[in-house]
Structure formats: structure tokens, C-alpha cells
JSON list of C-alpha atoms in Angstrom, two decimals:
[
{"chain": "A", "resi": 1, "resn": "UNK", "atom": "CA", "xyz": [-8.69, 89.66, -14.85]},
{"chain": "A", "resi": 2, "resn": "UNK", "atom": "CA", "xyz": [-9.93, 88.16, -11.58]},
{"chain": "A", "resi": 3, "resn": "UNK", "atom": "CA", "xyz": [-13.57, 87.55, -10.66]},
{"chain": "A", "resi": 4, "resn": "UNK", "atom": "CA", "xyz": [-13.82, 90.51, -8.30]},
{"chain": "A", "resi": 5, "resn": "UNK", "atom": "CA", "xyz": [-12.55, 92.98, -10.91]},
{"chain": "A", "resi": 6, "resn": "UNK", "atom": "CA", "xyz": [-14.83, 91.50, -13.57]},
{"chain": "A", "resi": 7, "resn": "UNK", "atom": "CA", "xyz": [-18.00, 92.19, -11.56]},
{"chain": "A", "resi": 8, "resn": "UNK", "atom": "CA", "xyz": [-16.73, 95.59, -10.37]},
{"chain": "A", "resi": 9, "resn": "UNK", "atom": "CA", "xyz": [-16.54, 96.66, -14.04]},
{"chain": "A", "resi": 10, "resn": "UNK", "atom": "CA", "xyz": [-20.16, 95.71, -14.77]},
{"chain": "A", "resi": 11, "resn": "UNK", "atom": "CA", "xyz": [-22.62, 98.62, -15.11]},
{"chain": "A", "resi": 12, "resn": "UNK", "atom": "CA", "xyz": [-25.24, 96.38, -13.48]},
{"chain": "A", "resi": 13, "resn": "UNK", "atom": "CA", "xyz": [-23.18, 96.32, -10.28]},
{"chain": "A", "resi": 14, "resn": "UNK", "atom": "CA", "xyz": [-21.89, 99.91, -10.31]},
{"chain": "A", "resi": 15, "resn": "UNK", "atom": "CA", "xyz": [-22.25, 101.52, -6.89]},
{"chain": "A", "resi": 16, "resn": "UNK", "atom": "CA", "xyz": [-22.15, 98.29, -4.90]},
{"chain": "A", "resi": 17, "resn": "UNK", "atom": "CA", "xyz": [-19.90, 98.23, -1.85]},
{"chain": "A", "resi": 18, "resn": "UNK", "atom": "CA", "xyz": [-17.32, 95.54, -1.19]},
{"chain": "A", "resi": 19, "resn": "UNK", "atom": "CA", "xyz": [-19.69, 93.63, 1.05]},
{"chain": "A", "resi": 20, "resn": "UNK", "atom": "CA", "xyz": [-22.36, 93.44, -1.66]},
{"chain": "A", "resi": 21, "resn": "UNK", "atom": "CA", "xyz": [-19.80, 92.38, -4.25]},
{"chain": "A", "resi": 22, "resn": "UNK", "atom": "CA", "xyz": [-18.55, 89.66, -1.91]},
{"chain": "A", "resi": 23, "resn": "UNK", "atom": "CA", "xyz": [-22.13, 88.42, -1.42]},
{"chain": "A", "resi": 24, "resn": "UNK", "atom": "CA", "xyz": [-22.58, 88.19, -5.18]},
{"chain": "A", "resi": 25, "resn": "UNK", "atom": "CA", "xyz": [-19.31, 86.35, -5.66]},
{"chain": "A", "resi": 26, "resn": "UNK", "atom": "CA", "xyz": [-20.31, 83.89, -2.94]},
{"chain": "A", "resi": 27, "resn": "UNK", "atom": "CA", "xyz": [-23.36, 82.70, -4.92]},
{"chain": "A", "resi": 28, "resn": "UNK", "atom": "CA", "xyz": [-21.58, 82.68, -8.29]},
{"chain": "A", "resi": 29, "resn": "UNK", "atom": "CA", "xyz": [-20.16, 79.61, -10.00]},
{"chain": "A", "resi": 30, "resn": "UNK", "atom": "CA", "xyz": [-16.91, 79.99, -11.90]},
{"chain": "A", "resi": 31, "resn": "UNK", "atom": "CA", "xyz": [-16.15, 77.70, -14.82]},
{"chain": "A", "resi": 32, "resn": "UNK", "atom": "CA", "xyz": [-13.84, 77.43, -17.83]},
{"chain": "A", "resi": 33, "resn": "UNK", "atom": "CA", "xyz": [-15.74, 76.87, -21.06]},
{"chain": "A", "resi": 34, "resn": "UNK", "atom": "CA", "xyz": [-14.26, 75.73, -24.41]},
{"chain": "A", "resi": 35, "resn": "UNK", "atom": "CA", "xyz": [-14.65, 77.68, -27.64]},
{"chain": "A", "resi": 36, "resn": "UNK", "atom": "CA", "xyz": [-17.90, 76.93, -29.49]},
{"chain": "A", "resi": 37, "resn": "UNK", "atom": "CA", "xyz": [-19.90, 75.95, -26.41]},
{"chain": "A", "resi": 38, "resn": "UNK", "atom": "CA", "xyz": [-23.60, 76.86, -26.59]},
{"chain": "A", "resi": 39, "resn": "UNK", "atom": "CA", "xyz": [-24.47, 78.29, -23.18]},
{"chain": "A", "resi": 40, "resn": "UNK", "atom": "CA", "xyz": [-28.19, 78.55, -23.79]},
{"chain": "A", "resi": 41, "resn": "UNK", "atom": "CA", "xyz": [-30.73, 78.70, -26.60]},
{"chain": "A", "resi": 42, "resn": "UNK", "atom": "CA", "xyz": [-33.56, 81.12, -27.27]},
{"chain": "A", "resi": 43, "resn": "UNK", "atom": "CA", "xyz": [-36.74, 80.14, -25.45]},
{"chain": "A", "resi": 44, "resn": "UNK", "atom": "CA", "xyz": [-35.06, 78.01, -22.77]},
{"chain": "A", "resi": 45, "resn": "UNK", "atom": "CA", "xyz": [-36.00, 78.61, -19.14]},
{"chain": "A", "resi": 46, "resn": "UNK", "atom": "CA", "xyz": [-33.62, 81.20, -17.72]},
{"chain": "A", "resi": 47, "resn": "UNK", "atom": "CA", "xyz": [-31.45, 79.54, -15.10]},
{"chain": "A", "resi": 48, "resn": "UNK", "atom": "CA", "xyz": [-29.41, 82.66, -14.37]},
{"chain": "A", "resi": 49, "resn": "UNK", "atom": "CA", "xyz": [-27.06, 85.19, -15.94]},
{"chain": "A", "resi": 50, "resn": "UNK", "atom": "CA", "xyz": [-23.34, 85.44, -16.66]},
{"chain": "A", "resi": 51, "resn": "UNK", "atom": "CA", "xyz": [-20.29, 87.66, -16.36]},
{"chain": "A", "resi": 52, "resn": "UNK", "atom": "CA", "xyz": [-17.22, 86.82, -18.48]},
{"chain": "A", "resi": 53, "resn": "UNK", "atom": "CA", "xyz": [-13.91, 86.94, -16.60]},
{"chain": "A", "resi": 54, "resn": "UNK", "atom": "CA", "xyz": [-12.04, 86.21, -19.84]},
{"chain": "A", "resi": 55, "resn": "UNK", "atom": "CA", "xyz": [-13.00, 85.36, -23.42]},
{"chain": "A", "resi": 56, "resn": "UNK", "atom": "CA", "xyz": [-15.82, 86.51, -25.70]},
{"chain": "A", "resi": 57, "resn": "UNK", "atom": "CA", "xyz": [-19.40, 85.32, -26.04]},
{"chain": "A", "resi": 58, "resn": "UNK", "atom": "CA", "xyz": [-21.71, 86.05, -28.94]},
{"chain": "A", "resi": 59, "resn": "UNK", "atom": "CA", "xyz": [-25.37, 86.75, -28.23]},
{"chain": "A", "resi": 60, "resn": "UNK", "atom": "CA", "xyz": [-27.34, 85.98, -31.37]},
{"chain": "A", "resi": 61, "resn": "UNK", "atom": "CA", "xyz": [-30.63, 85.03, -32.97]},
{"chain": "A", "resi": 62, "resn": "UNK", "atom": "CA", "xyz": [-31.29, 82.70, -35.89]},
{"chain": "A", "resi": 63, "resn": "UNK", "atom": "CA", "xyz": [-33.67, 83.82, -38.63]},
{"chain": "A", "resi": 64, "resn": "UNK", "atom": "CA", "xyz": [-36.36, 81.49, -40.04]},
{"chain": "A", "resi": 65, "resn": "UNK", "atom": "CA", "xyz": [-34.02, 81.03, -43.02]},
{"chain": "A", "resi": 66, "resn": "UNK", "atom": "CA", "xyz": [-31.29, 79.76, -40.71]},
{"chain": "A", "resi": 67, "resn": "UNK", "atom": "CA", "xyz": [-29.06, 82.85, -40.82]},
{"chain": "A", "resi": 68, "resn": "UNK", "atom": "CA", "xyz": [-27.34, 84.09, -37.67]},
{"chain": "A", "resi": 69, "resn": "UNK", "atom": "CA", "xyz": [-27.71, 87.67, -36.55]},
{"chain": "A", "resi": 70, "resn": "UNK", "atom": "CA", "xyz": [-25.25, 88.64, -33.83]},
{"chain": "A", "resi": 71, "resn": "UNK", "atom": "CA", "xyz": [-26.85, 91.06, -31.39]},
{"chain": "A", "resi": 72, "resn": "UNK", "atom": "CA", "xyz": [-23.72, 91.82, -29.40]},
{"chain": "A", "resi": 73, "resn": "UNK", "atom": "CA", "xyz": [-20.45, 90.42, -28.13]},
{"chain": "A", "resi": 74, "resn": "UNK", "atom": "CA", "xyz": [-20.15, 90.03, -24.36]},
{"chain": "A", "resi": 75, "resn": "UNK", "atom": "CA", "xyz": [-16.62, 90.59, -23.05]},
{"chain": "A", "resi": 76, "resn": "UNK", "atom": "CA", "xyz": [-15.10, 90.72, -19.55]},
{"chain": "A", "resi": 77, "resn": "UNK", "atom": "CA", "xyz": [-16.85, 93.15, -17.27]},
{"chain": "A", "resi": 78, "resn": "UNK", "atom": "CA", "xyz": [-20.21, 92.97, -19.04]},
{"chain": "A", "resi": 79, "resn": "UNK", "atom": "CA", "xyz": [-23.20, 90.95, -17.88]},
{"chain": "A", "resi": 80, "resn": "UNK", "atom": "CA", "xyz": [-25.34, 89.03, -20.33]},
{"chain": "A", "resi": 81, "resn": "UNK", "atom": "CA", "xyz": [-28.74, 87.33, -20.01]},
{"chain": "A", "resi": 82, "resn": "UNK", "atom": "CA", "xyz": [-29.45, 89.42, -16.92]},
{"chain": "A", "resi": 83, "resn": "UNK", "atom": "CA", "xyz": [-32.84, 90.57, -18.22]},
{"chain": "A", "resi": 84, "resn": "UNK", "atom": "CA", "xyz": [-34.14, 87.01, -18.40]},
{"chain": "A", "resi": 85, "resn": "UNK", "atom": "CA", "xyz": [-34.36, 86.56, -14.64]},
{"chain": "A", "resi": 86, "resn": "UNK", "atom": "CA", "xyz": [-36.32, 89.80, -14.15]},
{"chain": "A", "resi": 87, "resn": "UNK", "atom": "CA", "xyz": [-38.56, 89.51, -17.21]},
{"chain": "A", "resi": 88, "resn": "UNK", "atom": "CA", "xyz": [-40.40, 86.53, -18.70]},
{"chain": "A", "resi": 89, "resn": "UNK", "atom": "CA", "xyz": [-38.06, 83.94, -17.25]},
{"chain": "A", "resi": 90, "resn": "UNK", "atom": "CA", "xyz": [-36.82, 82.67, -20.63]},
{"chain": "A", "resi": 91, "resn": "UNK", "atom": "CA", "xyz": [-33.67, 83.42, -22.58]},
{"chain": "A", "resi": 92, "resn": "UNK", "atom": "CA", "xyz": [-34.56, 85.84, -25.43]},
{"chain": "A", "resi": 93, "resn": "UNK", "atom": "CA", "xyz": [-31.60, 84.81, -27.63]},
{"chain": "A", "resi": 94, "resn": "UNK", "atom": "CA", "xyz": [-28.81, 82.27, -28.01]},
{"chain": "A", "resi": 95, "resn": "UNK", "atom": "CA", "xyz": [-25.32, 82.50, -26.52]},
{"chain": "A", "resi": 96, "resn": "UNK", "atom": "CA", "xyz": [-22.12, 80.70, -27.52]},
{"chain": "A", "resi": 97, "resn": "UNK", "atom": "CA", "xyz": [-18.44, 81.17, -26.70]},
{"chain": "A", "resi": 98, "resn": "UNK", "atom": "CA", "xyz": [-16.26, 82.61, -29.48]},
{"chain": "A", "resi": 99, "resn": "UNK", "atom": "CA", "xyz": [-13.09, 81.52, -27.67]},
{"chain": "A", "resi": 100, "resn": "UNK", "atom": "CA", "xyz": [-12.10, 79.70, -24.53]},
{"chain": "A", "resi": 101, "resn": "UNK", "atom": "CA", "xyz": [-13.74, 81.66, -21.75]},
{"chain": "A", "resi": 102, "resn": "UNK", "atom": "CA", "xyz": [-13.88, 81.83, -17.98]},
{"chain": "A", "resi": 103, "resn": "UNK", "atom": "CA", "xyz": [-17.40, 82.66, -16.83]},
{"chain": "A", "resi": 104, "resn": "UNK", "atom": "CA", "xyz": [-19.15, 83.55, -13.62]},
{"chain": "A", "resi": 105, "resn": "UNK", "atom": "CA", "xyz": [-22.68, 82.15, -13.52]},
{"chain": "A", "resi": 106, "resn": "UNK", "atom": "CA", "xyz": [-25.24, 83.68, -11.16]},
{"chain": "A", "resi": 107, "resn": "UNK", "atom": "CA", "xyz": [-28.15, 81.27, -10.49]},
{"chain": "A", "resi": 108, "resn": "UNK", "atom": "CA", "xyz": [-31.57, 82.90, -10.78]},
{"chain": "A", "resi": 109, "resn": "UNK", "atom": "CA", "xyz": [-33.12, 81.73, -7.51]},
{"chain": "A", "resi": 110, "resn": "UNK", "atom": "CA", "xyz": [-30.05, 82.56, -5.45]},
{"chain": "A", "resi": 111, "resn": "UNK", "atom": "CA", "xyz": [-29.86, 86.05, -6.97]},
{"chain": "A", "resi": 112, "resn": "UNK", "atom": "CA", "xyz": [-33.55, 86.70, -6.26]},
{"chain": "A", "resi": 113, "resn": "UNK", "atom": "CA", "xyz": [-33.15, 85.45, -2.69]},
{"chain": "A", "resi": 114, "resn": "UNK", "atom": "CA", "xyz": [-30.15, 87.73, -2.20]},
{"chain": "A", "resi": 115, "resn": "UNK", "atom": "CA", "xyz": [-32.08, 90.74, -3.53]},
{"chain": "A", "resi": 116, "resn": "UNK", "atom": "CA", "xyz": [-35.00, 90.04, -1.18]},
{"chain": "A", "resi": 117, "resn": "UNK", "atom": "CA", "xyz": [-32.68, 89.91, 1.81]},
{"chain": "A", "resi": 118, "resn": "UNK", "atom": "CA", "xyz": [-30.46, 92.86, 0.88]},
{"chain": "A", "resi": 119, "resn": "UNK", "atom": "CA", "xyz": [-32.36, 96.07, 0.15]},
{"chain": "A", "resi": 120, "resn": "UNK", "atom": "CA", "xyz": [-29.18, 98.08, -0.52]},
{"chain": "A", "resi": 121, "resn": "UNK", "atom": "CA", "xyz": [-28.07, 95.57, -3.14]},
{"chain": "A", "resi": 122, "resn": "UNK", "atom": "CA", "xyz": [-31.52, 95.52, -4.76]},
{"chain": "A", "resi": 123, "resn": "UNK", "atom": "CA", "xyz": [-31.71, 99.33, -5.02]},
{"chain": "A", "resi": 124, "resn": "UNK", "atom": "CA", "xyz": [-28.24, 99.56, -6.53]},
{"chain": "A", "resi": 125, "resn": "UNK", "atom": "CA", "xyz": [-29.00, 96.85, -9.07]},
{"chain": "A", "resi": 126, "resn": "UNK", "atom": "CA", "xyz": [-32.12, 98.77, -10.11]},
{"chain": "A", "resi": 127, "resn": "UNK", "atom": "CA", "xyz": [-29.78, 101.68, -10.78]},
{"chain": "A", "resi": 128, "resn": "UNK", "atom": "CA", "xyz": [-27.57, 99.34, -12.78]},
{"chain": "A", "resi": 129, "resn": "UNK", "atom": "CA", "xyz": [-30.50, 98.23, -14.92]},
{"chain": "A", "resi": 130, "resn": "UNK", "atom": "CA", "xyz": [-31.27, 101.91, -15.58]},
{"chain": "A", "resi": 131, "resn": "UNK", "atom": "CA", "xyz": [-27.70, 102.40, -16.82]},
{"chain": "A", "resi": 132, "resn": "UNK", "atom": "CA", "xyz": [-28.08, 99.47, -19.19]},
{"chain": "A", "resi": 133, "resn": "UNK", "atom": "CA", "xyz": [-31.33, 100.93, -20.52]},
{"chain": "A", "resi": 134, "resn": "UNK", "atom": "CA", "xyz": [-29.59, 104.26, -21.16]},
{"chain": "A", "resi": 135, "resn": "UNK", "atom": "CA", "xyz": [-26.89, 102.46, -23.12]},
{"chain": "A", "resi": 136, "resn": "UNK", "atom": "CA", "xyz": [-29.58, 100.76, -25.20]},
{"chain": "A", "resi": 137, "resn": "UNK", "atom": "CA", "xyz": [-31.29, 104.10, -25.87]},
{"chain": "A", "resi": 138, "resn": "UNK", "atom": "CA", "xyz": [-27.94, 105.58, -26.95]},
{"chain": "A", "resi": 139, "resn": "UNK", "atom": "CA", "xyz": [-27.56, 102.73, -29.45]},
{"chain": "A", "resi": 140, "resn": "UNK", "atom": "CA", "xyz": [-31.05, 103.36, -30.83]},
{"chain": "A", "resi": 141, "resn": "UNK", "atom": "CA", "xyz": [-30.29, 107.09, -31.11]},
{"chain": "A", "resi": 142, "resn": "UNK", "atom": "CA", "xyz": [-27.13, 106.33, -33.06]},
{"chain": "A", "resi": 143, "resn": "UNK", "atom": "CA", "xyz": [-29.05, 104.27, -35.62]},
{"chain": "A", "resi": 144, "resn": "UNK", "atom": "CA", "xyz": [-31.80, 106.87, -35.92]},
{"chain": "A", "resi": 145, "resn": "UNK", "atom": "CA", "xyz": [-29.73, 110.07, -36.06]},
{"chain": "A", "resi": 146, "resn": "UNK", "atom": "CA", "xyz": [-26.19, 109.18, -37.12]},
{"chain": "A", "resi": 147, "resn": "UNK", "atom": "CA", "xyz": [-24.95, 108.03, -40.52]},
{"chain": "A", "resi": 148, "resn": "UNK", "atom": "CA", "xyz": [-22.91, 104.86, -41.11]},
{"chain": "A", "resi": 149, "resn": "UNK", "atom": "CA", "xyz": [-19.46, 106.56, -40.96]},
{"chain": "A", "resi": 150, "resn": "UNK", "atom": "CA", "xyz": [-20.41, 108.12, -37.62]},
{"chain": "A", "resi": 151, "resn": "UNK", "atom": "CA", "xyz": [-21.66, 104.80, -36.24]},
{"chain": "A", "resi": 152, "resn": "UNK", "atom": "CA", "xyz": [-18.53, 102.95, -37.40]},
{"chain": "A", "resi": 153, "resn": "UNK", "atom": "CA", "xyz": [-16.25, 105.63, -35.95]},
{"chain": "A", "resi": 154, "resn": "UNK", "atom": "CA", "xyz": [-18.02, 105.38, -32.58]},
{"chain": "A", "resi": 155, "resn": "UNK", "atom": "CA", "xyz": [-17.76, 101.58, -32.67]},
{"chain": "A", "resi": 156, "resn": "UNK", "atom": "CA", "xyz": [-14.00, 101.72, -33.31]},
{"chain": "A", "resi": 157, "resn": "UNK", "atom": "CA", "xyz": [-13.51, 104.31, -30.56]},
{"chain": "A", "resi": 158, "resn": "UNK", "atom": "CA", "xyz": [-15.40, 102.10, -28.10]},
{"chain": "A", "resi": 159, "resn": "UNK", "atom": "CA", "xyz": [-13.09, 99.20, -28.96]},
{"chain": "A", "resi": 160, "resn": "UNK", "atom": "CA", "xyz": [-10.07, 101.47, -28.57]},
{"chain": "A", "resi": 161, "resn": "UNK", "atom": "CA", "xyz": [-11.06, 102.33, -24.98]},
{"chain": "A", "resi": 162, "resn": "UNK", "atom": "CA", "xyz": [-9.86, 98.90, -23.87]},
{"chain": "A", "resi": 163, "resn": "UNK", "atom": "CA", "xyz": [-7.45, 97.95, -26.69]},
{"chain": "A", "resi": 164, "resn": "UNK", "atom": "CA", "xyz": [-5.57, 101.16, -27.49]},
{"chain": "A", "resi": 165, "resn": "UNK", "atom": "CA", "xyz": [-5.01, 102.41, -31.04]},
{"chain": "A", "resi": 166, "resn": "UNK", "atom": "CA", "xyz": [-4.78, 98.88, -32.50]},
{"chain": "A", "resi": 167, "resn": "UNK", "atom": "CA", "xyz": [-8.09, 97.02, -32.27]},
{"chain": "A", "resi": 168, "resn": "UNK", "atom": "CA", "xyz": [-9.31, 93.63, -33.41]},
{"chain": "A", "resi": 169, "resn": "UNK", "atom": "CA", "xyz": [-12.82, 93.40, -34.80]},
{"chain": "A", "resi": 170, "resn": "UNK", "atom": "CA", "xyz": [-14.66, 90.76, -32.73]},
{"chain": "A", "resi": 171, "resn": "UNK", "atom": "CA", "xyz": [-17.17, 90.24, -35.56]},
{"chain": "A", "resi": 172, "resn": "UNK", "atom": "CA", "xyz": [-16.93, 89.48, -39.25]},
{"chain": "A", "resi": 173, "resn": "UNK", "atom": "CA", "xyz": [-17.55, 92.56, -41.38]},
{"chain": "A", "resi": 174, "resn": "UNK", "atom": "CA", "xyz": [-20.85, 91.04, -42.51]},
{"chain": "A", "resi": 175, "resn": "UNK", "atom": "CA", "xyz": [-21.99, 90.67, -38.91]},
{"chain": "A", "resi": 176, "resn": "UNK", "atom": "CA", "xyz": [-20.70, 94.14, -38.06]},
{"chain": "A", "resi": 177, "resn": "UNK", "atom": "CA", "xyz": [-22.72, 95.63, -40.91]},
{"chain": "A", "resi": 178, "resn": "UNK", "atom": "CA", "xyz": [-25.88, 94.08, -39.50]},
{"chain": "A", "resi": 179, "resn": "UNK", "atom": "CA", "xyz": [-25.10, 95.36, -36.01]},
{"chain": "A", "resi": 180, "resn": "UNK", "atom": "CA", "xyz": [-24.52, 98.89, -37.33]},
{"chain": "A", "resi": 181, "resn": "UNK", "atom": "CA", "xyz": [-27.82, 98.84, -39.20]},
{"chain": "A", "resi": 182, "resn": "UNK", "atom": "CA", "xyz": [-26.36, 98.80, -42.71]},
{"chain": "A", "resi": 183, "resn": "UNK", "atom": "CA", "xyz": [-25.27, 96.38, -45.46]},
{"chain": "A", "resi": 184, "resn": "UNK", "atom": "CA", "xyz": [-21.86, 94.92, -46.24]},
{"chain": "A", "resi": 185, "resn": "UNK", "atom": "CA", "xyz": [-21.32, 97.02, -49.38]},
{"chain": "A", "resi": 186, "resn": "UNK", "atom": "CA", "xyz": [-21.94, 100.29, -47.52]},
{"chain": "A", "resi": 187, "resn": "UNK", "atom": "CA", "xyz": [-19.70, 99.23, -44.66]},
{"chain": "A", "resi": 188, "resn": "UNK", "atom": "CA", "xyz": [-16.88, 98.31, -47.07]},
{"chain": "A", "resi": 189, "resn": "UNK", "atom": "CA", "xyz": [-17.15, 101.72, -48.77]},
{"chain": "A", "resi": 190, "resn": "UNK", "atom": "CA", "xyz": [-17.04, 103.40, -45.36]},
{"chain": "A", "resi": 191, "resn": "UNK", "atom": "CA", "xyz": [-13.88, 101.52, -44.38]},
{"chain": "A", "resi": 192, "resn": "UNK", "atom": "CA", "xyz": [-12.25, 102.46, -47.70]},
{"chain": "A", "resi": 193, "resn": "UNK", "atom": "CA", "xyz": [-13.14, 106.14, -47.21]},
{"chain": "A", "resi": 194, "resn": "UNK", "atom": "CA", "xyz": [-11.66, 106.10, -43.69]},
{"chain": "A", "resi": 195, "resn": "UNK", "atom": "CA", "xyz": [-8.46, 104.55, -45.09]},
{"chain": "A", "resi": 196, "resn": "UNK", "atom": "CA", "xyz": [-8.30, 107.13, -47.91]},
{"chain": "A", "resi": 197, "resn": "UNK", "atom": "CA", "xyz": [-8.76, 109.91, -45.34]},
{"chain": "A", "resi": 198, "resn": "UNK", "atom": "CA", "xyz": [-5.89, 108.40, -43.31]},
{"chain": "A", "resi": 199, "resn": "UNK", "atom": "CA", "xyz": [-8.08, 107.92, -40.24]},
{"chain": "A", "resi": 200, "resn": "UNK", "atom": "CA", "xyz": [-7.33, 104.19, -40.01]},
{"chain": "A", "resi": 201, "resn": "UNK", "atom": "CA", "xyz": [-5.27, 101.39, -41.54]},
{"chain": "A", "resi": 202, "resn": "UNK", "atom": "CA", "xyz": [-6.98, 98.04, -42.14]},
{"chain": "A", "resi": 203, "resn": "UNK", "atom": "CA", "xyz": [-5.36, 94.60, -42.23]},
{"chain": "A", "resi": 204, "resn": "UNK", "atom": "CA", "xyz": [-8.09, 91.98, -42.26]},
{"chain": "A", "resi": 205, "resn": "UNK", "atom": "CA", "xyz": [-9.75, 92.33, -38.82]},
{"chain": "A", "resi": 206, "resn": "UNK", "atom": "CA", "xyz": [-6.92, 94.42, -37.37]},
{"chain": "A", "resi": 207, "resn": "UNK", "atom": "CA", "xyz": [-7.59, 98.16, -37.38]},
{"chain": "A", "resi": 208, "resn": "UNK", "atom": "CA", "xyz": [-4.89, 100.73, -36.58]},
{"chain": "A", "resi": 209, "resn": "UNK", "atom": "CA", "xyz": [-6.32, 104.11, -35.58]},
{"chain": "A", "resi": 210, "resn": "UNK", "atom": "CA", "xyz": [-4.08, 106.75, -37.17]},
{"chain": "A", "resi": 211, "resn": "UNK", "atom": "CA", "xyz": [-6.04, 109.92, -36.40]},
{"chain": "A", "resi": 212, "resn": "UNK", "atom": "CA", "xyz": [-7.94, 109.70, -33.14]},
{"chain": "A", "resi": 213, "resn": "UNK", "atom": "CA", "xyz": [-9.15, 113.33, -33.29]},
{"chain": "A", "resi": 214, "resn": "UNK", "atom": "CA", "xyz": [-10.50, 112.86, -36.79]},
{"chain": "A", "resi": 215, "resn": "UNK", "atom": "CA", "xyz": [-12.31, 109.71, -35.72]},
{"chain": "A", "resi": 216, "resn": "UNK", "atom": "CA", "xyz": [-13.84, 111.51, -32.72]},
{"chain": "A", "resi": 217, "resn": "UNK", "atom": "CA", "xyz": [-15.04, 114.32, -34.99]},
{"chain": "A", "resi": 218, "resn": "UNK", "atom": "CA", "xyz": [-16.60, 111.80, -37.36]},
{"chain": "A", "resi": 219, "resn": "UNK", "atom": "CA", "xyz": [-18.25, 109.90, -34.48]},
{"chain": "A", "resi": 220, "resn": "UNK", "atom": "CA", "xyz": [-19.93, 113.09, -33.25]},
{"chain": "A", "resi": 221, "resn": "UNK", "atom": "CA", "xyz": [-21.46, 113.91, -36.63]},
{"chain": "A", "resi": 222, "resn": "UNK", "atom": "CA", "xyz": [-25.22, 113.73, -37.08]},
{"chain": "A", "resi": 223, "resn": "UNK", "atom": "CA", "xyz": [-27.11, 112.91, -40.26]},
{"chain": "A", "resi": 224, "resn": "UNK", "atom": "CA", "xyz": [-27.69, 115.90, -42.52]}
]
């Protein structure tokens, strides 16, 4: 994926014309980052935000007991840390590369200057922020109104949108359980039930989707 395609895919930049995208690319800094690199830590002054062109980045917090909780995995075409430059000015979590990654970095002051000088760009980015908020609300609705099998089915279908019917889990099953608002034992039982129902086949972190219609039906189910 090239830099231009990566930012075109971002919900934050949806609706921008080619001129606006070119202006954003002009202020960005592209770099190749090794696996295991800490990009920033919670509480640091926000210097800017990122868009992955390739690779995966985990956004996570560390509990007082020293345990990691992964909040999400940022992949190509998704911004991360964008809220920091519009909010309190500090990074609200930690970020580290899960594999060798190519990143676009957008410096805070240059982004703010660009927004002040380009009203069209600013208005469209406000729309992009609204789209991100809707995604967040959808996630909260899923936890509140859908059971664990429904949440897991939706998660696998989201992965399949870019990977096809064979997907690789980007998280350990323990981390995935936390992200889906459940515990490891419940998640393991849910995987086993999906296998028994011939919806999926599981080989470590590789999941083959065998019955896409059945998975869609399960994903759309609400709690009883």
C-alpha cells in the first residue's frame, strides 16, 4: 500500500479531495519502524498522530499491577492518536509496533496550521471525527446489547473484510477476550461452539470461515 492510498482509506479523511490529501501528505513524515518499537507512552505530550502504511501497532494501557490491556490494533488505513492533538494534548495510552511497520506521522502544529488555513479540510475532518465517534458508539452498543458469540462473530467478519475467509487473529486469545468484554474461558467455549457448529475451523491464530451466512446471522443476534 502506498501513502496516498493509506490516508484515502482513513475514516478521518473521508470526503477530502485530492488537493487536501496532497496537502496532508506534504506535512507528513514517512518512516520505517522495527518491531517492538514504543512510539509513545501514556501521559506524554502529544507530538502528532499516525497512519500505518504497512504493519500493525497495538494501542494499550498498563494496569497498576503491570498487566497490559490492548485497546485496539491499528492497521493500514486507520489513524491512531488523532484525538490527542484535539483534546488535552497528551497521549491517553501507549503505542508499540507489533511488526516492522511503515508509518506516516502528522506533526501536531503543522496539522493545526493546515486546518486554520484550509476551511474545507477542517470541515471534512470534523465529519471524519464524527464517523470515528459513531464507530465507538457501535462498539459500546455491541458490548451492551450483544452476547459474546455475537461479538466474536462480528469481530471475525470485520477481519474477513480485508483478509477473505482465512483470517489471522492479531491478538492473543487472552487479549481478544478482554477486548470483547469477556474472559478467556468464555471465549474458548465460544470458539469451540462455533467449531462444533461448523461455522469456523481454528488452527492456533488462523481462523477459516466455513459458513459466512451462519456467522452473519450470529453476528446480528441480540441478547435475549
